[in-house]
Coordinates of C-alpha atoms in Angstrom, one line a residue:
X46 CA 77.3 -139.0 101.8
X47 CA 78.1 -141.0 105.3
X48 CA 75.8 -139.3 108.4
X49 CA 78.5 -139.3 110.0
X50 CA 80.5 -136.7 108.1
X51 CA 77.6 -134.3 107.5
X52 CA 77.2 -134.2 111.4
X53 CA 81.1 -133.2 111.5
X54 CA 80.7 -130.7 108.7
X55 CA 78.0 -129.1 110.8
X56 CA 79.8 -129.0 113.5
X57 CA 82.7 -127.6 111.6
X58 CA 80.6 -125.2 110.2
X59 CA 78.5 -123.8 113.7
X60 CA 82.8 -123.7 115.0
X61 CA 83.7 -121.0 112.3
X62 CA 80.9 -118.9 112.6
X63 CA 81.4 -118.7 116.8
X64 CA 84.8 -117.8 115.6
X65 CA 84.3 -115.8 113.4
X66 CA 81.9 -113.3 115.6
X67 CA 83.6 -114.0 118.5
X68 CA 86.9 -111.4 116.0
X69 CA 84.5 -109.4 114.9
X70 CA 83.4 -108.8 118.7
X71 CA 87.0 -108.4 119.6
X72 CA 87.7 -106.1 116.5
X73 CA 84.9 -104.0 117.7
X74 CA 85.8 -103.5 121.6
X75 CA 89.1 -103.1 120.9
X76 CA 88.4 -100.0 118.3
X77 CA 86.2 -98.4 121.2
X78 CA 88.3 -98.4 123.5
X79 CA 91.2 -97.2 120.9
X80 CA 88.5 -94.1 120.4
X81 CA 87.5 -93.6 124.2
X82 CA 90.8 -93.3 125.2
X83 CA 91.6 -90.8 122.2
X84 CA 88.4 -89.2 123.4
X85 CA 90.0 -88.7 127.1
X86 CA 93.2 -87.9 125.6
X87 CA 91.8 -85.3 123.0
X88 CA 89.5 -83.9 126.5
X89 CA 92.4 -83.4 128.6
X90 CA 94.2 -82.5 125.8
X91 CA 91.6 -79.2 125.5
X92 CA 91.7 -78.1 128.9
X93 CA 94.1 -75.8 129.6
X94 CA 97.2 -75.8 132.5
X95 CA 97.8 -71.9 134.1
X96 CA 100.2 -70.7 137.0
X97 CA 98.0 -69.4 139.8
X98 CA 99.6 -66.8 141.8
X99 CA 98.0 -64.3 144.6
X100 CA 98.1 -60.5 145.0
X101 CA 100.3 -58.8 147.4
X102 CA 99.1 -56.8 149.2
X103 CA 100.2 -53.1 148.5
X104 CA 102.7 -51.3 150.8
X105 CA 101.4 -48.1 149.3
X106 CA 104.1 -45.4 148.4
X107 CA 102.4 -42.2 150.0
X108 CA 100.8 -40.7 147.5
X109 CA 98.1 -41.9 144.2
X110 CA 100.0 -41.0 141.0
X111 CA 97.7 -41.0 138.3
X112 CA 98.2 -40.0 134.1
X113 CA 96.2 -36.9 133.3
X114 CA 96.1 -34.9 129.6
X115 CA 96.8 -30.9 130.0
X116 CA 94.2 -28.9 127.8
X117 CA 94.5 -25.2 127.7
X118 CA 92.8 -23.2 129.9
X119 CA 89.8 -21.9 127.4
X120 CA 90.8 -22.7 123.8
X121 CA 89.0 -21.4 120.2
X122 CA 88.7 -23.0 115.9
X123 CA 88.5 -19.6 114.5
X124 CA 86.1 -19.9 111.3
X125 CA 85.1 -17.9 108.7
X126 CA 81.4 -16.5 108.9
X127 CA 81.3 -15.1 105.3
X128 CA 83.0 -17.1 102.3
X129 CA 85.3 -15.5 100.0
X130 CA 89.3 -15.4 99.4
X131 CA 92.0 -15.7 102.4
X132 CA 93.9 -12.0 101.0
X133 CA 96.0 -12.1 103.7
X134 CA 96.9 -13.3 106.9
X135 CA 98.6 -11.9 110.0
X136 CA 99.9 -14.4 112.6
X137 CA 101.4 -18.0 112.5
X138 CA 101.4 -20.5 114.9
X139 CA 103.4 -19.9 118.1
X140 CA 102.4 -16.0 117.7
X141 CA 101.2 -14.7 121.1
X142 CA 97.6 -12.3 120.3
X143 CA 95.7 -10.3 122.2
X144 CA 91.9 -10.2 122.8
X145 CA 91.0 -8.0 119.1
X146 CA 93.8 -8.8 117.0
X147 CA 93.5 -8.8 113.3
X148 CA 94.2 -12.5 112.2
X149 CA 93.6 -12.8 108.9
X150 CA 91.0 -10.5 106.0
X151 CA 88.8 -11.9 103.5
X152 CA 87.9 -11.2 100.2
X153 CA 84.0 -11.1 99.8
X154 CA 82.7 -8.7 96.4
X155 CA 79.8 -10.9 96.6
X156 CA 79.4 -9.5 99.8
X157 CA 79.9 -6.1 98.7
X158 CA 78.0 -6.6 95.7
X159 CA 75.3 -6.8 97.5
X160 CA 75.4 -4.4 100.4
X161 CA 75.8 -2.0 97.6
X162 CA 72.7 -3.4 95.9
X163 CA 70.7 -3.5 99.7
X164 CA 71.5 0.0 99.9
X165 CA 70.0 0.9 97.0
X166 CA 66.5 -0.9 97.9
X167 CA 66.5 1.1 101.4
X168 CA 67.4 4.4 99.2
X169 CA 63.8 3.6 97.3
X170 CA 61.8 2.0 99.9
X171 CA 62.8 5.5 101.8
X172 CA 61.9 8.4 99.2
X173 CA 58.0 5.7 98.8
X174 CA 57.7 6.1 102.5
X175 CA 58.5 9.6 102.3
X176 CA 56.0 10.2 100.1
X177 CA 53.6 8.1 101.8
X178 CA 53.5 10.0 104.9
X179 CA 53.5 13.5 103.0
X180 CA 50.9 12.0 100.8
X181 CA 49.0 11.2 103.9
X182 CA 49.3 14.3 106.1
X183 CA 47.9 16.2 102.5
X184 CA 44.3 13.9 102.9
X185 CA 43.8 14.4 106.8
X186 CA 43.9 17.5 106.2
X187 CA 41.3 18.0 103.5
X188 CA 39.6 15.4 105.4
X189 CA 39.1 17.7 108.4
X190 CA 37.6 19.5 105.5
X191 CA 35.6 17.7 103.8
X192 CA 37.4 17.7 100.7
X193 CA 37.9 14.3 100.7
X194 CA 36.0 10.6 102.0
X195 CA 37.1 8.6 104.9
X196 CA 37.6 5.2 103.5
X197 CA 40.2 7.3 100.7
X198 CA 42.2 8.9 104.0
X199 CA 42.7 5.8 105.6
X200 CA 43.9 3.9 102.5
X201 CA 46.4 6.8 102.2
X202 CA 47.7 6.0 106.2
X203 CA 47.8 2.3 105.6
X204 CA 49.9 2.7 102.1
X205 CA 52.2 5.1 104.6
X206 CA 51.5 2.1 107.7
X207 CA 53.2 -0.7 104.3
X208 CA 55.9 1.4 102.9
X209 CA 57.7 2.6 106.4
X210 CA 57.7 -1.7 106.8
X211 CA 59.3 -2.0 103.3
X212 CA 61.8 0.8 104.0
X213 CA 62.8 -0.7 108.0
X214 CA 63.2 -5.0 106.0
X215 CA 65.3 -3.2 103.9
X216 CA 67.3 -1.2 106.6
X217 CA 67.6 -4.0 108.8
X218 CA 69.1 -5.7 105.1
X219 CA 71.1 -3.7 104.6
X220 CA 73.0 -3.7 108.4
X221 CA 73.0 -7.4 108.3
X222 CA 75.1 -7.2 105.3
X223 CA 77.0 -5.3 107.0
X224 CA 77.9 -7.0 109.4
X225 CA 78.7 -9.9 107.3
X226 CA 81.2 -7.8 105.3
X227 CA 83.0 -6.9 109.0
X228 CA 83.0 -10.5 109.1
X229 CA 85.7 -10.4 106.5
X230 CA 88.0 -9.9 109.2
X231 CA 89.1 -12.7 111.8
X232 CA 90.0 -11.4 114.9
X233 CA 90.3 -13.0 118.0
X234 CA 88.4 -13.7 120.9
X235 CA 90.7 -13.9 123.6
X236 CA 94.7 -13.1 124.6
X237 CA 96.7 -16.1 124.0
X238 CA 99.0 -18.3 120.9
X239 CA 98.1 -19.7 117.8
X240 CA 98.2 -22.8 117.5
X241 CA 96.8 -24.2 114.7
X242 CA 96.7 -22.1 110.9
X243 CA 94.9 -23.5 107.9
X244 CA 95.2 -20.9 104.9
X245 CA 97.6 -19.5 102.6
X246 CA 96.9 -15.5 100.6
X247 CA 94.5 -16.6 97.6
X248 CA 92.6 -19.8 99.5
X249 CA 88.7 -20.0 98.8
X250 CA 86.7 -20.7 102.5
X251 CA 83.0 -21.3 102.1
X252 CA 81.1 -20.6 105.1
X253 CA 78.5 -22.9 106.4
X254 CA 80.2 -25.8 105.1
X255 CA 80.0 -29.0 107.5
X256 CA 83.8 -30.1 106.7
X257 CA 85.2 -26.8 106.8
X258 CA 88.2 -26.2 108.9
X259 CA 89.4 -23.9 111.6
X260 CA 91.2 -20.9 109.8
X261 CA 93.0 -20.2 113.0
X262 CA 92.4 -21.8 116.8
X263 CA 93.8 -19.5 118.7
X264 CA 94.7 -20.4 123.1
X265 CA 94.4 -19.2 126.9
X266 CA 97.6 -21.1 127.7
X267 CA 98.2 -18.5 130.5
X268 CA 96.7 -21.8 133.2
X269 CA 96.8 -25.4 132.1
X270 CA 93.5 -27.6 132.9
X271 CA 94.7 -31.2 133.4
X272 CA 92.0 -33.3 134.0
X273 CA 92.8 -37.2 136.0
X274 CA 90.7 -40.2 136.5
X275 CA 90.8 -41.1 140.1
X276 CA 89.9 -44.5 141.3
X277 CA 86.7 -44.9 143.5
X278 CA 88.3 -46.2 145.7
X279 CA 90.7 -42.4 146.3
X280 CA 88.0 -40.4 145.4
X281 CA 86.5 -39.6 148.8
X282 CA 90.3 -39.1 149.2
X283 CA 90.5 -35.6 146.8
X284 CA 89.2 -31.8 146.8
X285 CA 89.0 -28.9 144.8
X286 CA 91.8 -27.1 147.0
X287 CA 94.3 -30.1 147.0
X288 CA 98.3 -29.5 146.2
X289 CA 99.1 -31.9 143.5
X290 CA 102.8 -32.6 141.8
X291 CA 102.9 -32.9 137.8
X292 CA 106.1 -34.3 136.0
X293 CA 106.0 -35.2 132.6
X294 CA 108.9 -37.1 131.0
X295 CA 110.4 -33.8 129.7
X296 CA 111.3 -32.4 132.2
X297 CA 113.4 -35.1 134.7
X298 CA 113.8 -34.1 137.7
X299 CA 111.2 -30.9 137.2
X300 CA 108.5 -30.7 139.6
X301 CA 105.2 -28.5 138.8
X302 CA 102.6 -27.5 141.2
X303 CA 98.8 -27.8 140.6
X304 CA 95.6 -26.9 142.1
X305 CA 92.9 -29.4 142.9
X306 CA 89.3 -26.7 141.2
X307 CA 86.7 -29.7 140.3
X308 CA 85.4 -32.6 141.0
X309 CA 82.5 -34.6 138.6
X310 CA 81.4 -35.4 141.4
X311 CA 80.1 -39.4 139.1
X312 CA 81.3 -42.6 139.2
X313 CA 82.2 -43.6 135.1
X314 CA 80.8 -46.8 135.2
X315 CA 82.9 -47.9 132.0
X316 CA 85.9 -47.7 134.6
X317 CA 85.3 -47.0 137.5
X318 CA 86.9 -43.7 138.3
X319 CA 85.8 -39.6 139.1
X320 CA 86.8 -37.2 136.5
X321 CA 88.4 -34.4 138.0
X322 CA 90.6 -30.7 136.9
X323 CA 93.7 -29.6 137.8
X324 CA 95.3 -26.0 136.9
X325 CA 98.4 -25.1 137.1
X326 CA 100.0 -21.7 136.5
X327 CA 102.5 -21.7 133.1
X328 CA 104.1 -18.0 132.6
X329 CA 107.0 -19.8 130.7
X330 CA 104.0 -21.9 129.1
X331 CA 106.2 -25.0 130.1
X332 CA 102.9 -26.4 130.5
X333 CA 101.8 -27.6 126.7
X334 CA 97.7 -28.2 125.5
X335 CA 97.5 -32.4 124.8
X336 CA 100.8 -33.1 126.4
X337 CA 99.9 -35.8 129.3
X338 CA 101.7 -36.1 132.8
X339 CA 101.5 -38.1 136.1
X340 CA 99.7 -36.6 138.4
X341 CA 100.7 -37.5 142.2
X342 CA 97.6 -36.8 145.0
X343 CA 99.4 -36.8 148.6
X344 CA 97.1 -39.3 149.8
X345 CA 98.0 -42.6 151.5
X346 CA 97.6 -46.4 150.1
X347 CA 94.6 -47.2 149.9
X348 CA 94.1 -50.7 152.6
X349 CA 92.3 -53.1 150.4
X350 CA 95.3 -52.5 147.5
X351 CA 97.2 -55.3 145.9
X352 CA 99.5 -55.7 143.2
X353 CA 99.7 -57.7 140.6
X354 CA 103.0 -58.4 137.8
X355 CA 101.8 -56.5 134.2
X356 CA 101.6 -60.1 133.2
X357 CA 98.1 -61.4 134.4
X358 CA 96.2 -57.8 133.6
X359 CA 93.5 -58.8 130.6
X360 CA 92.7 -55.9 128.2
X361 CA 90.1 -55.1 125.9
X362 CA 86.6 -54.3 125.5
X363 CA 85.3 -55.4 128.5
X364 CA 87.7 -52.7 130.2
X365 CA 90.7 -54.2 132.4
X366 CA 90.0 -57.5 133.9
X367 CA 92.0 -60.7 135.1
X368 CA 90.9 -64.6 134.9
X369 CA 90.5 -66.1 138.0
X370 CA 90.2 -69.6 139.3
X371 CA 87.1 -70.5 141.1
X372 CA 86.6 -73.7 143.4
X373 CA 84.7 -75.2 140.5
X374 CA 88.5 -75.1 138.8
X375 CA 86.6 -72.8 136.3
X376 CA 88.0 -69.5 135.0
X377 CA 86.6 -66.3 135.8
X378 CA 87.6 -62.2 134.8
X379 CA 86.8 -59.9 136.6
X380 CA 86.9 -56.4 136.4
X381 CA 88.9 -54.5 138.0
X382 CA 90.6 -51.1 138.4
X383 CA 94.5 -50.3 138.6
X384 CA 95.0 -47.3 140.8
X385 CA 98.6 -47.2 139.9
X386 CA 100.7 -48.7 136.8
X387 CA 104.3 -49.3 138.6
X388 CA 105.8 -50.9 135.2
X389 CA 106.4 -54.3 135.8
X390 CA 103.5 -54.8 138.1
X391 CA 100.5 -52.5 138.3
X392 CA 98.6 -51.2 141.5
X393 CA 95.0 -52.7 141.9
X394 CA 92.6 -50.4 144.1
X395 CA 88.9 -52.3 143.1
X396 CA 87.8 -55.8 141.7
X397 CA 90.0 -57.8 143.7
X398 CA 91.4 -59.5 146.8
X399 CA 94.6 -61.4 148.3
X400 CA 92.6 -64.8 149.0
X401 CA 92.0 -64.6 144.3
X402 CA 93.3 -67.0 142.4
X403 CA 94.9 -65.3 140.1
X404 CA 96.0 -67.5 136.2
X405 CA 99.5 -65.9 135.4
X406 CA 99.5 -65.5 131.5
X407 CA 96.5 -66.5 130.4
X408 CA 95.5 -67.8 127.1
X409 CA 93.4 -65.4 124.1
X410 CA 91.0 -67.4 124.2
X411 CA 90.5 -68.0 127.7
X412 CA 87.1 -67.1 128.9
X413 CA 84.4 -67.0 132.0
X414 CA 82.8 -70.9 132.8
X415 CA 86.6 -72.9 130.6
X416 CA 87.3 -75.3 132.5
X417 CA 91.6 -75.1 133.1
X418 CA 94.1 -77.0 135.3
X419 CA 96.4 -76.2 138.1
X420 CA 100.0 -75.9 137.0
X421 CA 101.5 -78.4 140.5
X422 CA 104.4 -76.1 141.0
X423 CA 103.5 -72.5 141.9
X424 CA 105.5 -69.4 142.2
X425 CA 105.7 -67.4 145.5
X426 CA 102.8 -65.5 146.1
X427 CA 102.3 -62.1 143.6
X428 CA 104.2 -64.6 140.9
X429 CA 107.1 -63.5 141.5

């Protein structure tokens, strides 16, 4: 092969290799650029876009309205203290009962037989005691005449003491069984109303069972207790003796008067509230234990209270929270205290200020520290 042709072939090979390297490099660069664009787009899409609102200053209503739970002045579940069968029951739910009234009677044949046996044992022990007493007396008399030894006399006196102890024990067992037999009559511990009955004639009742249910429940509803949780911001404005208005959904337009009787004087760390108790007269039985009521306290609306749409609330295991956007563009969950539920809006007494940028309708997966981007178009203050 001529020398010139060899050089040409070598030059062509070098050019081909360079071209191949250039093509591969261009492909790698294009692929890297596409991956960078994809990563940027994915990262951008992962950051949620949120709408930010600002809490509006609360106008105040001149009263603090909070939910309350009604309870009887006193309530007692009635259990059987002895096992047996229900012979008869005399009262049912809704019946008024007086203190000491018989609610039901049990048949307890085993207790009756135990009592009869205990009485027989007591009679035997009593007879042995009397015999030991007369024997001890005779031996004391003979000891005075030196007819018997002092050792023998002491043995008779000691036997009397032992027989007396046995007699006392038998007597105590008789009394115990008599009390147990008395428990076959279930009586009302106080005057009130029967609110539950879970027994029927012939039913077996087992005393002392962990799974046993009360046969009756008697509740004194002449007065009603109302338990209300007052936010800490208002706790200094409520006090015993304060008159409070009650409203119930089943009595539209009717208002009941209650009086605050006591306060727990301690803030519950999980809810930021103070538990208080109200009491109200219930002569017509309109107020029912277990019912829900709205309690209106005559206090001024807190000056630091703000309002937000209900859609901004996050209800979870950590309590009631709102999500705000920090200066670093990251979300922060803050626990707040709701003073008043206004329906589509809520009044917040603690945990939030009007300057906070609150996320409206936050995503369910949002956590503190998550990066967010704020929508360009914002609603008016308060989000409405």
